[in-house]
Coordinates of C-alpha atoms in Angstrom, one line a residue:
X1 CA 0.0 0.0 0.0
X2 CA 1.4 3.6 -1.0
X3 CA 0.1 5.2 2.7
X4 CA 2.8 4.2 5.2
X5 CA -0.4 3.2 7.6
X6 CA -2.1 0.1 7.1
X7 CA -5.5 0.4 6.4
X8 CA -7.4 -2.7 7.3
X9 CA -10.7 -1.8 5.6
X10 CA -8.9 -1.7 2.6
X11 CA -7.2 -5.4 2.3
X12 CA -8.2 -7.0 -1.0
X13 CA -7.9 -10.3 0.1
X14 CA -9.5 -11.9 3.6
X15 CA -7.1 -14.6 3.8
X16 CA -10.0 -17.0 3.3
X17 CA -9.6 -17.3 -0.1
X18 CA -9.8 -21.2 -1.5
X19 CA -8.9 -21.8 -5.3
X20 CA -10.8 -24.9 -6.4
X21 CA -13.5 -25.6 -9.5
X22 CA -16.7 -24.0 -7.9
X23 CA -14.6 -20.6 -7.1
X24 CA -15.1 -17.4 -9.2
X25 CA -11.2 -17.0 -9.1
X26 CA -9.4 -17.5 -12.5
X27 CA -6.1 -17.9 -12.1
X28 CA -3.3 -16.9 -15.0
X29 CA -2.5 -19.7 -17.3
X30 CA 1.4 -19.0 -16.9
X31 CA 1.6 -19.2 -13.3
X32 CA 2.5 -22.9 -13.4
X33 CA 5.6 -22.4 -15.8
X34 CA 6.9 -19.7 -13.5
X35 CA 6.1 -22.2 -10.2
X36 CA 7.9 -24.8 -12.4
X37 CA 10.4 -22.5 -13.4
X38 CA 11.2 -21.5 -9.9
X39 CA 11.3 -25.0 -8.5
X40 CA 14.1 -25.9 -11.5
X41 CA 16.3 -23.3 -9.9
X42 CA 15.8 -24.8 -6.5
X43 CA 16.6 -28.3 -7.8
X44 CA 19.6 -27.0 -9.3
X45 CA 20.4 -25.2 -6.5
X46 CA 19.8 -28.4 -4.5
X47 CA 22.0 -30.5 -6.5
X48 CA 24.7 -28.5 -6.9
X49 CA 24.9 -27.6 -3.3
X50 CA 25.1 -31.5 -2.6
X51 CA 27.9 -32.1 -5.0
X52 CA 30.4 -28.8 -4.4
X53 CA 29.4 -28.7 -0.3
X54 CA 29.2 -32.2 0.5
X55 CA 30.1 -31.6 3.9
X56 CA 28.2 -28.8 5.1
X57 CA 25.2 -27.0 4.4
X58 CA 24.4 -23.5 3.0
X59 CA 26.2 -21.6 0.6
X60 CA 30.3 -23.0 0.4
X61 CA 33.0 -21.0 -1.3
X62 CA 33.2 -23.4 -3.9
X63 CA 29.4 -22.6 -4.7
X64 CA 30.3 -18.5 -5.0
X65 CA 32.7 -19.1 -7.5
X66 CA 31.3 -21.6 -9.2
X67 CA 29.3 -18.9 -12.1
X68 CA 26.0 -18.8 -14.1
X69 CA 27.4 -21.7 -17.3
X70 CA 27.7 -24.2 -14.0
X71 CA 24.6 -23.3 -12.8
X72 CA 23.0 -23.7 -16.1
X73 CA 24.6 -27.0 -16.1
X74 CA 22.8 -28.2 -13.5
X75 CA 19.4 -26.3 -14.1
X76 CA 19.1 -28.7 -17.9
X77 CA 19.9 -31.9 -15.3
X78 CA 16.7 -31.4 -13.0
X79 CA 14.0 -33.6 -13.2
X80 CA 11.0 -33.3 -11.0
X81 CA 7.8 -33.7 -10.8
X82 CA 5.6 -30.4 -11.8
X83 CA 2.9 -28.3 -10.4
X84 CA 0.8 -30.1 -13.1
X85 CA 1.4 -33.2 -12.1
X86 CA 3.7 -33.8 -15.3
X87 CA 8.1 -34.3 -15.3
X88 CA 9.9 -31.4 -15.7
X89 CA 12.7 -31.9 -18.0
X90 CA 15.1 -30.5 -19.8
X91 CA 16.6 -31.9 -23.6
X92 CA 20.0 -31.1 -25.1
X93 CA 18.8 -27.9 -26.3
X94 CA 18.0 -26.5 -23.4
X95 CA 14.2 -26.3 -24.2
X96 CA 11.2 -28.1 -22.1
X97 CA 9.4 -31.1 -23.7
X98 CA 6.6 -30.3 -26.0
X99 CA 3.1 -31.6 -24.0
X100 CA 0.0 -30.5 -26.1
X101 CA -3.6 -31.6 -25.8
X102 CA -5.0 -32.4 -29.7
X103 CA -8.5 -30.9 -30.2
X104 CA -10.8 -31.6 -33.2
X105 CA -14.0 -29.0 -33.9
X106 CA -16.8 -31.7 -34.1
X107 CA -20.9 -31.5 -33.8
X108 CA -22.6 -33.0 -31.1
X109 CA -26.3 -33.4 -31.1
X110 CA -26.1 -32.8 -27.7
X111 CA -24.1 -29.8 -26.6
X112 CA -23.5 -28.8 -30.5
X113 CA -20.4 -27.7 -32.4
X114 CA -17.3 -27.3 -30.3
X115 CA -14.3 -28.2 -29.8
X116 CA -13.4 -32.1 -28.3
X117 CA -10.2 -33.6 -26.8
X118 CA -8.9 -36.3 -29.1
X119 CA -5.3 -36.7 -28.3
X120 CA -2.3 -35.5 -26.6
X121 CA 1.7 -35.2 -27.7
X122 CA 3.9 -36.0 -24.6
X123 CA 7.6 -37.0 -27.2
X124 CA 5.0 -38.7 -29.0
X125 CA 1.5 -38.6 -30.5
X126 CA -1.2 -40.4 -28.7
X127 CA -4.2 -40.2 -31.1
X128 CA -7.9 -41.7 -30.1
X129 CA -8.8 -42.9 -33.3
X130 CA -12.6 -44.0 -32.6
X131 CA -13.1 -40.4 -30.8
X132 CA -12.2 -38.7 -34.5
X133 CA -15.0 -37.5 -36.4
X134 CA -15.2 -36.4 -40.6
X135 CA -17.6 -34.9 -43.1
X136 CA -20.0 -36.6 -44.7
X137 CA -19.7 -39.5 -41.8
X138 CA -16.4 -40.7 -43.8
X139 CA -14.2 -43.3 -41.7
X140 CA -10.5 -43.3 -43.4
X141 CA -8.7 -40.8 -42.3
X142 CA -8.0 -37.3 -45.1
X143 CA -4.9 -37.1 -46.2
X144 CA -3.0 -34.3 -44.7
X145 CA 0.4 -33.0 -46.6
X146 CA 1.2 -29.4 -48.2
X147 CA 2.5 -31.5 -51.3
X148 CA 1.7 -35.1 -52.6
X149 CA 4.6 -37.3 -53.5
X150 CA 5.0 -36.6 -57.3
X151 CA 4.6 -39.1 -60.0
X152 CA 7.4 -41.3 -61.9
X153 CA 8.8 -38.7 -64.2
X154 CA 8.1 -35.5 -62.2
X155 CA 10.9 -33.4 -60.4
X156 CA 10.5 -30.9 -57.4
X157 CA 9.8 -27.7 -57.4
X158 CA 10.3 -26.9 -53.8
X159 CA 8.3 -23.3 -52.7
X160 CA 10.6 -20.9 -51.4
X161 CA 11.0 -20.6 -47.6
X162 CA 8.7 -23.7 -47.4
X163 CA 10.8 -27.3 -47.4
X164 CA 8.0 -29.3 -47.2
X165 CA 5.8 -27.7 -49.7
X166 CA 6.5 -27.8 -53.6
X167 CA 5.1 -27.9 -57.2
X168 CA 5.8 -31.0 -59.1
X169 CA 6.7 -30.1 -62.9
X170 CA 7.1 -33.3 -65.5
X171 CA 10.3 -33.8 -67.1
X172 CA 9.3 -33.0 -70.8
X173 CA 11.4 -33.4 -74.6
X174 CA 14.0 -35.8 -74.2
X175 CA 15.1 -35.4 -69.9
X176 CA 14.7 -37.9 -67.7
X177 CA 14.2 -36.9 -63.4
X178 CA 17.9 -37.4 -62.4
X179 CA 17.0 -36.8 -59.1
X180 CA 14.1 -35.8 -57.2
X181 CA 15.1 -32.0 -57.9
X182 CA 15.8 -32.0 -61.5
X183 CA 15.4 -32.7 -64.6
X184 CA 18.8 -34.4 -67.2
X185 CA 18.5 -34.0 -70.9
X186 CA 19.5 -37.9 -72.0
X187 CA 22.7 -39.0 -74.9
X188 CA 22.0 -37.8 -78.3
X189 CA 21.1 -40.9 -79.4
X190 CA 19.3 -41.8 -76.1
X191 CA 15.4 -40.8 -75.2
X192 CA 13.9 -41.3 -71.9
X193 CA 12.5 -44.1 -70.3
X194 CA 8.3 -44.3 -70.7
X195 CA 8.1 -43.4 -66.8
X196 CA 11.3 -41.3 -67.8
X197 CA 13.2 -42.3 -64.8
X198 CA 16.0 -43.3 -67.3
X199 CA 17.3 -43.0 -70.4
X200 CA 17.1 -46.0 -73.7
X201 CA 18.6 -46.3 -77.1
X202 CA 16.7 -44.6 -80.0
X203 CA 15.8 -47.5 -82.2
X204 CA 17.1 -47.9 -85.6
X205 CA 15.1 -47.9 -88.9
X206 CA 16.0 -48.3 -92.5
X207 CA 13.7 -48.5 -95.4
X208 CA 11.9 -52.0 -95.9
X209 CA 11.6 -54.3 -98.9
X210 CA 7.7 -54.7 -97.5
X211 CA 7.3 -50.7 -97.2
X212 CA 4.6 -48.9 -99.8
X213 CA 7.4 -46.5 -100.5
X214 CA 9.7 -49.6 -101.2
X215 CA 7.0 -51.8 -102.7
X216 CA 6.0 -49.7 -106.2
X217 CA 10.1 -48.7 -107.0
X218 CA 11.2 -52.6 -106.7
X219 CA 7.7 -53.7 -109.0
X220 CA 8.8 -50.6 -111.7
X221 CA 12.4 -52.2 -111.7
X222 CA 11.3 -55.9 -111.8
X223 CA 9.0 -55.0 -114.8
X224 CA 11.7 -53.0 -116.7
X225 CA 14.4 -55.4 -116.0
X226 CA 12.3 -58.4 -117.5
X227 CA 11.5 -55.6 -120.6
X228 CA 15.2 -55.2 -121.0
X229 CA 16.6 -58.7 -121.1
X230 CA 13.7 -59.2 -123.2
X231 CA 14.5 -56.7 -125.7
X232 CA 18.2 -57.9 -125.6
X233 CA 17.8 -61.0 -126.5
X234 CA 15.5 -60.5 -129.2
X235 CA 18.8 -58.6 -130.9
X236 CA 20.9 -61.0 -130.2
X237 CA 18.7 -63.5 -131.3
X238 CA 18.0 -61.2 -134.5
X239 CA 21.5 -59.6 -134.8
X240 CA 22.2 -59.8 -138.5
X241 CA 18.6 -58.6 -139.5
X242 CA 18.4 -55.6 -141.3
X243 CA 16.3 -53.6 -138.1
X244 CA 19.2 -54.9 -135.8
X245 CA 22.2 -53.5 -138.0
X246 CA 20.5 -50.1 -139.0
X247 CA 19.9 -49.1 -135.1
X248 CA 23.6 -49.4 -134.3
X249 CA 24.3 -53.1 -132.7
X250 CA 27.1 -52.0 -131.2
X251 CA 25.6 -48.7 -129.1
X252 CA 22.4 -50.6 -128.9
X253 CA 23.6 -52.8 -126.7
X254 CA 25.4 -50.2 -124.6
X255 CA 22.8 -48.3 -124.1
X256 CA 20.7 -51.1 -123.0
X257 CA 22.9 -52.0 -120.5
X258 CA 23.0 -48.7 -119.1
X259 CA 19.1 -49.0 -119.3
X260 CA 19.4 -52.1 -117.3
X261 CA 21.7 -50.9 -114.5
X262 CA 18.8 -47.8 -114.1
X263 CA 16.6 -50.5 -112.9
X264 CA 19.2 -52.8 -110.5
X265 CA 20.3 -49.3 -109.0
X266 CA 16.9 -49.6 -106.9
X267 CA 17.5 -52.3 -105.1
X268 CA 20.6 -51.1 -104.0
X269 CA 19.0 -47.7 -102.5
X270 CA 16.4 -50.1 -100.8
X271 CA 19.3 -53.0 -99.5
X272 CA 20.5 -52.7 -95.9
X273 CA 23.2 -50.1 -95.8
X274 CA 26.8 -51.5 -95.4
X275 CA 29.8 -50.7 -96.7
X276 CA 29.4 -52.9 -99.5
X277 CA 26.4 -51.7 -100.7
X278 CA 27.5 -47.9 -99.9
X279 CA 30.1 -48.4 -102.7
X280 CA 28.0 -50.2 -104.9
X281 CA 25.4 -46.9 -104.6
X282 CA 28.1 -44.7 -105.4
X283 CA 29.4 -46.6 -108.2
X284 CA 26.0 -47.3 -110.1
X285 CA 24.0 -44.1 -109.0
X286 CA 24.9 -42.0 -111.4
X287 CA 26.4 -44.8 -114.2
X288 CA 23.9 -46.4 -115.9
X289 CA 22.6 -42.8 -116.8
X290 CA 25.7 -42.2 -117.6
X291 CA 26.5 -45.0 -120.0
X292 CA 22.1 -44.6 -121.6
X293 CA 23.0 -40.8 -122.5
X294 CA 26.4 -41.1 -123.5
X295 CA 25.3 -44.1 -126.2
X296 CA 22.5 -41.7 -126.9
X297 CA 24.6 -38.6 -127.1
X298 CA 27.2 -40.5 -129.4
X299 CA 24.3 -41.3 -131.4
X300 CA 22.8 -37.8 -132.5
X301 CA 26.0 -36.0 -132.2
X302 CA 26.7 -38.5 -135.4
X303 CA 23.4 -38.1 -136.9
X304 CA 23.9 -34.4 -136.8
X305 CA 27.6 -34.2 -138.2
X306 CA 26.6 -37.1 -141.3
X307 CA 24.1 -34.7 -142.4
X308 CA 25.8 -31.0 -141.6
X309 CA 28.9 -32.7 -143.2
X310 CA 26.1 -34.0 -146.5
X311 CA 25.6 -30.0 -146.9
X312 CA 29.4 -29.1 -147.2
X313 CA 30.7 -31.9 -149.7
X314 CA 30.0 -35.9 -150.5
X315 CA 33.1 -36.9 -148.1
X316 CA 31.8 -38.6 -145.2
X317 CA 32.6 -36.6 -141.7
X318 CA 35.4 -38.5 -139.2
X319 CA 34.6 -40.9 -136.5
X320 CA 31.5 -42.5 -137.4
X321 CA 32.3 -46.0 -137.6
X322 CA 31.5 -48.5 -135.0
X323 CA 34.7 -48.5 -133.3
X324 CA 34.7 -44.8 -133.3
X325 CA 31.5 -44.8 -131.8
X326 CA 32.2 -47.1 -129.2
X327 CA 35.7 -45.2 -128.7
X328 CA 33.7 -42.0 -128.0
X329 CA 31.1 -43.3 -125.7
X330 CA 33.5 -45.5 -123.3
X331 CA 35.3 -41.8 -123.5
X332 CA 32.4 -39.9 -122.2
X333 CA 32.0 -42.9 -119.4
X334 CA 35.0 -43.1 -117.9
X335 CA 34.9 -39.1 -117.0
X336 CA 32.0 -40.6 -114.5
X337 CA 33.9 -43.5 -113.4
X338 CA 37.0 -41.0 -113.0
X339 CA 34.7 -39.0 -110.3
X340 CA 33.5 -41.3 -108.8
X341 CA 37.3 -42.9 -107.8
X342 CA 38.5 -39.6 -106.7
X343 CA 35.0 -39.6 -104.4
X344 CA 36.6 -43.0 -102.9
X345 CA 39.7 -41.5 -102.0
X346 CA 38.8 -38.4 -100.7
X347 CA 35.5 -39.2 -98.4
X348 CA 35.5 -43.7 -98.2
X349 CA 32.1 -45.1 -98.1
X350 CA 30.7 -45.6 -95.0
X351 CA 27.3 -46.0 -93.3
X352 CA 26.0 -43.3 -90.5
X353 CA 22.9 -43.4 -88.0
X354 CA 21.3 -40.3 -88.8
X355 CA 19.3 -39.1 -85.2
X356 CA 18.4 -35.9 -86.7
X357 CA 16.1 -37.1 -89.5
X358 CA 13.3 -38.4 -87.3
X359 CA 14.0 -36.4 -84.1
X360 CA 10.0 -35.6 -83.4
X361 CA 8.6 -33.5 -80.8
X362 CA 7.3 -36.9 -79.3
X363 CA 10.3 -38.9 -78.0
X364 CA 8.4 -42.1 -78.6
X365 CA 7.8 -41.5 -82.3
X366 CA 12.3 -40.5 -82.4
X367 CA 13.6 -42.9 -84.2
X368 CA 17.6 -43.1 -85.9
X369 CA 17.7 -43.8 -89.6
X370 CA 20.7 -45.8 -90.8
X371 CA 21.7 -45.2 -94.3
X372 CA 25.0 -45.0 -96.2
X373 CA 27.1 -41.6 -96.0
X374 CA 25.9 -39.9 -99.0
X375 CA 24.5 -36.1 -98.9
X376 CA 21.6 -35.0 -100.6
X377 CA 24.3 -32.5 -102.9
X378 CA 27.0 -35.8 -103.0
X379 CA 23.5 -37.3 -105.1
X380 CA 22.9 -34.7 -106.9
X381 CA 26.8 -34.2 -107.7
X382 CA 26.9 -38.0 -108.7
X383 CA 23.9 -37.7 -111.1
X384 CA 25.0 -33.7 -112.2
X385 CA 27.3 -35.3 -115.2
X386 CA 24.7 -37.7 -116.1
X387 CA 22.0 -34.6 -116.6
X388 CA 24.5 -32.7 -118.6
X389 CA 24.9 -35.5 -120.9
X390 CA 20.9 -35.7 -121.7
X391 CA 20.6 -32.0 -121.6
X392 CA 23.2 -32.1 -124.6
X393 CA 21.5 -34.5 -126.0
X394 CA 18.9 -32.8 -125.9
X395 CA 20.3 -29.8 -128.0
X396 CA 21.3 -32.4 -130.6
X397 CA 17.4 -33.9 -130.6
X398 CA 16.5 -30.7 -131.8
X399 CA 18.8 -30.1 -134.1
X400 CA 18.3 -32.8 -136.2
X401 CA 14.4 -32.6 -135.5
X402 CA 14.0 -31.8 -139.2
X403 CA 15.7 -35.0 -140.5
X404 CA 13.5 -37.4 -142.4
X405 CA 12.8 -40.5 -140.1
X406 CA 13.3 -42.2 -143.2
X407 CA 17.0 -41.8 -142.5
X408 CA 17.6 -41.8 -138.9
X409 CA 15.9 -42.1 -135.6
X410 CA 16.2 -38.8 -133.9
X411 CA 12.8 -38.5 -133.9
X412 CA 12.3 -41.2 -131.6
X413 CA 15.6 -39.9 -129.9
X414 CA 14.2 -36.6 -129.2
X415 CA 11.0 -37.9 -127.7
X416 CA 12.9 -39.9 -125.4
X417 CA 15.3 -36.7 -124.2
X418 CA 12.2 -34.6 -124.0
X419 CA 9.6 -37.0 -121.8
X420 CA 13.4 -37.7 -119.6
X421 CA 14.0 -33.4 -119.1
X422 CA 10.3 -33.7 -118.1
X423 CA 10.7 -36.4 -115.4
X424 CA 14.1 -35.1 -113.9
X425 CA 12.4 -31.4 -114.0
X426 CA 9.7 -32.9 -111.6
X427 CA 12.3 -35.3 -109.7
X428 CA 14.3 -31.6 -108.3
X429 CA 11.9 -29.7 -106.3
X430 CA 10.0 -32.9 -105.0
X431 CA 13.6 -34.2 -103.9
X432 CA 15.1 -31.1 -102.4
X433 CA 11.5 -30.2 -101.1
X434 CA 11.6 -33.0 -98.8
X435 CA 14.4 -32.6 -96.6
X436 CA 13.1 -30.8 -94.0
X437 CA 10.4 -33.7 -93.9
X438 CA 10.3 -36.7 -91.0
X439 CA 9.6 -39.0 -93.8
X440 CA 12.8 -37.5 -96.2
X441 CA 14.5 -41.2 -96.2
X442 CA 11.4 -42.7 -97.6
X443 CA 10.2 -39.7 -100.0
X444 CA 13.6 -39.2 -101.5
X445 CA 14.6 -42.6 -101.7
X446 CA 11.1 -43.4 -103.5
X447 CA 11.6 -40.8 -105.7
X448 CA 15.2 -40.9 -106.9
X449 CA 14.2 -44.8 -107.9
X450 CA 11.4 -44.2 -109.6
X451 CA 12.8 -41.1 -111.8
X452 CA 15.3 -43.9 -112.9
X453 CA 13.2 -46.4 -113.7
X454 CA 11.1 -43.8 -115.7
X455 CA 14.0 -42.4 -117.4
X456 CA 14.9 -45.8 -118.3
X457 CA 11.2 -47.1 -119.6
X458 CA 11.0 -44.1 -121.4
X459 CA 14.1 -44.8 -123.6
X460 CA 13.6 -48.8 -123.4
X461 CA 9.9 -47.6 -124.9
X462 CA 10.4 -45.2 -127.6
X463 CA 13.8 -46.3 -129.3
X464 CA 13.5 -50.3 -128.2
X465 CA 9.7 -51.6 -128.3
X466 CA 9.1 -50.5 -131.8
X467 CA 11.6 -52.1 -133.4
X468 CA 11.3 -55.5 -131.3
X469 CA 7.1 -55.0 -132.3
X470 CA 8.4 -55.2 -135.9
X471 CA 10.8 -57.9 -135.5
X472 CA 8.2 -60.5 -133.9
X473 CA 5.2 -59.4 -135.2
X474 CA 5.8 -58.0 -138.5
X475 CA 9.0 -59.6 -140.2
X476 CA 8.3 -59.1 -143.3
X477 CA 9.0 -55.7 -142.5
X478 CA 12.4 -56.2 -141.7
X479 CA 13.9 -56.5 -145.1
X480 CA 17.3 -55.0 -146.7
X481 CA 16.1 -50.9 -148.4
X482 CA 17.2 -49.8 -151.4
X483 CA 20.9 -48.0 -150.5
X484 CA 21.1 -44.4 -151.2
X485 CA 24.2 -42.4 -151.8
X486 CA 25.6 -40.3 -149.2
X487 CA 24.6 -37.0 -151.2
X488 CA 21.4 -38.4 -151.9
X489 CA 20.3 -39.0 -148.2
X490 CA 21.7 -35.6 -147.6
X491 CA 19.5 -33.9 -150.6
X492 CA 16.4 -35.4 -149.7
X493 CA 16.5 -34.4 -146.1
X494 CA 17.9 -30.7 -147.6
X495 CA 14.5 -31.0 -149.5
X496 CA 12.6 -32.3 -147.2
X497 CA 13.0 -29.0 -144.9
X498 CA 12.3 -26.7 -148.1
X499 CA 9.3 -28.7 -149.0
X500 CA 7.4 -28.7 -145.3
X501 CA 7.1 -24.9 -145.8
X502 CA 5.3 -25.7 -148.5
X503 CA 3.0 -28.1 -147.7
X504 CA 0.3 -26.9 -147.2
X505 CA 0.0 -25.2 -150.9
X506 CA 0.6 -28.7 -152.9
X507 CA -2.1 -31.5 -153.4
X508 CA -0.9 -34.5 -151.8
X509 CA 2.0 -35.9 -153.6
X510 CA 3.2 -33.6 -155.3
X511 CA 6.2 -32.6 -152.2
X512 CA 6.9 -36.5 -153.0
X513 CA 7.2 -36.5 -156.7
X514 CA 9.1 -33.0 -156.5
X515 CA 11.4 -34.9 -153.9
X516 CA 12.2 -37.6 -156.6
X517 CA 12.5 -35.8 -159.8
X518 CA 15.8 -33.4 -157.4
X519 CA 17.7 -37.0 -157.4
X520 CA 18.6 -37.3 -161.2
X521 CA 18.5 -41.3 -161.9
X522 CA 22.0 -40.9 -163.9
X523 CA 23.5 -38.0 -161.5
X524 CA 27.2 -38.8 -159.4
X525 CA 25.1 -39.4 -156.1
X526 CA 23.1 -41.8 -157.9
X527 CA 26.0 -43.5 -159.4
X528 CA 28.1 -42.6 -155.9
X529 CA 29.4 -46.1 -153.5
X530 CA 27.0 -47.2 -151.3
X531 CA 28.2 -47.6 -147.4
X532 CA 26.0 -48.3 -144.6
X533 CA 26.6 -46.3 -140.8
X534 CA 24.2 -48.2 -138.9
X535 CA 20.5 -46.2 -139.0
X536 CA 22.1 -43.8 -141.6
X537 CA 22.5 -45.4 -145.1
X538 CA 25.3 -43.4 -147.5

C-alpha cells in the first residue's frame, strides 16, 4: 500500500480465499511455468549444493565461484515432478518437452459444435482414433500433406521458404528426373524411359523391302528389268537382220545395259546399308545414266555431223564408224567413273545413323535412320554429269528434228530426251522439297528410284519396243532398203526441210514426186558407192 499506515478496511484479500472448480477465481494460465520454473532453480540449486558442499550446508566457497554456465549446467539436469502433475525436463537444447492436448472441432447433437479432446503429444502422439469425427460420416482418415509425392517422371519444385511444400513439374522433350530436384537431358542418341526415370537407345530404322514407299520402286524395276533382257535377247537372237544393224548393234547394246543398271540401282538404295552396298550406290547411282546418254549422245552427235557434213561436200565426216563410236562413248564414261574414284579416295564409303532425321517433338515417335554416307548434294553431284549428258543430248534432238525419219531415228531420240527433261524437271523440287520432312528417307529414296526407272522405260519404250514389235510381229518388215548415196540422203533431207514450208499449198503428192525428180536417176550421187553407218544409209 502507498500510505505508510495500514488500512485494514482496505485489504483485498480476507485470507480466506480457496482456489478450487466452484470458485469465481481465474487464475493466470502462466503461473504454473513460473512455479515450475522457480522450482528448476531450486533443484539446481539443490543438486549442486550436494555435490560442491558435501560436507556442510548453506552456501560454500566453492558454490560462490562456481558462475551462471555451471549453474546452467545443473538447471538442464533437474527432473521433478511439476505443479501439473507432469516431469519437468530438460533436452540437449535447453528447451522443455513439448506436451499439447490435440483438439478436433466436431458437432454434437447434444451440446452442438465445439471443440473435443482427441489426443495428446507427450515425445509422442497419442491419437484416439474411434473419438475422431469427418464430413460426410467418412471413416479413413484425409490425407494431410502441403504436397503429394510426385509421380514417376516429375521433379521438385520446392516453394521458397517452405521445405515441405512444392510444385511437381514433369520432365518434358527428351530429360529424364535425375533426381528428385531435377530434370537431365538424355545421350543424343538416347530418349527417356516411358516413366522417364532413365534413359534408352533410340531404335534404328532403315527402309523396308515390304514398305509402300519400297513396294511400287522394286515392282517398276522388276518389270523394266524383265522388258530389258527381253528386248536384248530379241537382238541378239536377230542380230544380223536388217532392223538390228541399222539401229547401231554396237551402241544398242550399250545403251541397253546402261538401261538395265537404271533398274538394278533400286534395289541397291532399298538393300541394308553396309559398306558394301554404300560403294556399290556410289558406283551405279549416277552410271547407268551415264552410259544410256552417252550411247544416246554418241548417237545424235553422229546423226547431226553425217548430215551437216552432207551439206558441205560428199566426203563422209570423221569418227562414225563402229569403233569410233564405241571409242567416244566409253570416252564420255569413264569421265563418271573418273569421279566417282576420286570420291573413294577423298571421303570412303561408310554408313552413319542419322538421329536428326526423325527427331519428333514426341520422343516415342524419335527414331535413328541408318543409311550410307551420301549427302543429298553428293546425289545430286553423282547424277550432275549424267544430266548434262541428256541435256546435250537434248540440244542435238533438236537439231536434227528436221531430218526425215526415213533416215535416222532422232525423232524417236528426241522424244525420249524430252519425256526424260520432263521427269528429272519434276524429280528436283520434290527431292530437295523434302528434306526438312520426318519421312525424307522414304520420299527421296522413292523418288530418286522411280525417276530412274522412268528415265529408263522411257528410252527402253520409244527407241526399243518398236523395233522388237516389228521384228516379232511384223517380219516381213524387216527387209534390206534400197541403199542411197551419201549426197542423196543428204539432198532429200535438204528438201525435205524446203518442202514442209510448202506443204500446205501442194495437193498430196506432189512434195513427193518433186522430192524424186531433185535426185537425177544418172546424176554422181546416184552413181556414188554405197556404205551403210548403222540407221544412216550413205
Amino acid at each position: 500500500m502507498s500510505s505508510s499506515k495500514k488500512d485494514e478496511s482496505s485489504r483485498k484479500c480476507t485470507g480466506q480465499e480457496r482456489i478450487g472448480v466452484d470458485s469465481k477465481y481465474e487464475q493466470e494460465g502462466k503461473v504454473q511455468f513460473v512455479i515450475d520454473a522457480v522450482y528448476a532453480m531450486a533443484h539446481a540449486l539443490h543438486n549442486m549444493q550436494q555435490d560442491l558442499c558435501p560436507d556442510g550446508s548453506g552456501i560454500c566457497p566453492e558454490m560462490e565461484l562456481a558462475g551462471g554456465k555451471k549453474l546452467l549446467k545443473y538447471i538442464r539436469s533437474v527432473s521433478f515432478n511439476g505443479s501439473a502433475g507432469t516431469a519437468v525436463t530438460f533436452n540437449r537444447n535447453g528447451d522443455a518437452p513439448g506436451r499439447y492436448d490435440l483438439f478436433q472441432y466436431q458437432w454434437n447433437n447434444v451440446t452442438g459444435p465445439g471443440y473435443h479432446v482427441i489426443g495428446q503429444w507427450t515425445e509422442s502422439l497419442q491419437l484416439n482414433m474411434e473419438e475422431l469425427q469427418w464430413p460426410r460420416g467418412e471413416q479413413d482418415t484425409p490425407t494431410s500433406v502441403c504436397s503429394l509425392p510426385c509421380r514417376a517422371g516429375e521433379r521438385k519444385k520446392v516453394v521458397k521458404g517452405m521445405a515441405c511444400c512444392w510444385h511437381c513439374e514433369p520432365c518434358d522433350g527428351y530429360q529424364y528426373l535425375s533426381d528428385e530436384f531435377s530434370c537431365k537431358l538424355c545421350a543424343y542418341n538416347m530418349r527417356p524411359s516411358s516413366n522417364r526415370t532413365s534413359c534408352q537407345d533410340i531404335p534404328i530404322i532403315k527402309l523396308e523391302w515390304h514398305s509402300p514407299w519400297a513396294v511400287i520402286p522394286v515392282f517398276l524395276a522388276m518389270l523394266g528389268i524383265i522388258a530389258t533382257i527381253f528386248v536384248m535377247a530379241t537382238f541378239v537372237r536377230y542380230n544380223d537382220t536388217p532392223i538390228v544393224r541399222a539401229s547401231g548393234r554396237e551402241l544398242s547394246y550399250v545403251l541397253l545395259t546402261g538401261i538395265f543398271l537404271c533398274y538394278i540401282i533400286t534395289f541397291l538404295m532399298i538393300a541394308k546399308p553396309d559398306v558394301g552396298v554404300c560403294s556399290f550406290r556410289r558406283i551405279f547411282l549416277g552410271l547407268g545414266m551415264c552410259i544410256s546418254y552417252a550411247a544416246l549422245l554418241t548417237k545424235t552427235n553422229r546423226i547431226y555431223r553425217i548430215f551437216e557434213q552432207g551439206k558441205k561436200s560428199v566426203t563422209a565426216p570423221r569418227l562414225i564408224s563402229p569403233t569410233s563410236q564405241l571409242a567416244i562413248t566409253f570416252s564420255l564414261i569413264s569421265v563418271q567413273l573418273l569421279g566417282v574414284l576420286i570420291w573413294f579416295g577423298v571421303d570412303p564409303p561408310n554408313t552413319i545413323v542419322d538421329y536428326d532425321e526423325q527427331r519428333t517433338m514426341n520422343p516415342d515417335l524419335s527414331r535413328g535412320v541408318l543409311k550410307c554416307d551420301i549427302s543429298d548434294l553428293q546425289i545430286i553431284c553423282s547424277l550432275g554429269y549424267s544430266i548434262l549428258l541428256m541435256v546435250t543430248c537434248t540440244v542435238y534432238a533438236i537439231k536434227t528434228r528436221g531430218v526425215p525419219e526415213n533416215f535416222n531415228e532422232a525423232k524417236p531420240i528426241g522424244f525420249t530426251m524430252y519425256t526424260t527433261c520432263i521427269v528429272w524437271l519434276a524429280f528436283i523440287p520434290i527431292f530437295f522439297g523434302t528434306a526438312q520432312s520426318a519421312e525424307k528417307l522414304y520420299i527421296q529414296t522413292t523418288t530418286l528410284t522411280v525417276s530412274m526407272n522412268l528415265s529408263a522405260s522411257v528410252a527402253l519404250s520409244l527407241l526399243y519396243v518398236p523395233k522388237v514389235y516389228v521384228i516379232i510381229f511384223h517380219p516381213e518388215l524387216n527387209v534390206q532398203k534400197r541403199k542411197r548415196s551419201f549426197k542423196a540422203v543428204v539432198t532429200a533431207a535438204t528438201m525435205s526441210s524446203r518442202l514442209s514450208h510448202k506443204a500446205n499449198d501442194r495437193p498430196n503428192g506432189e512434195a513427193k514426186t518433186e522430192l524424186c525428180e531433185n535426185v537425177e536417176p544418172n546424176s554422181p550421187a546416184a552413181k556414188s558407192k554405197y556404205v551403210s553407218y548403222g540407221d544412216v544409209v550413205i
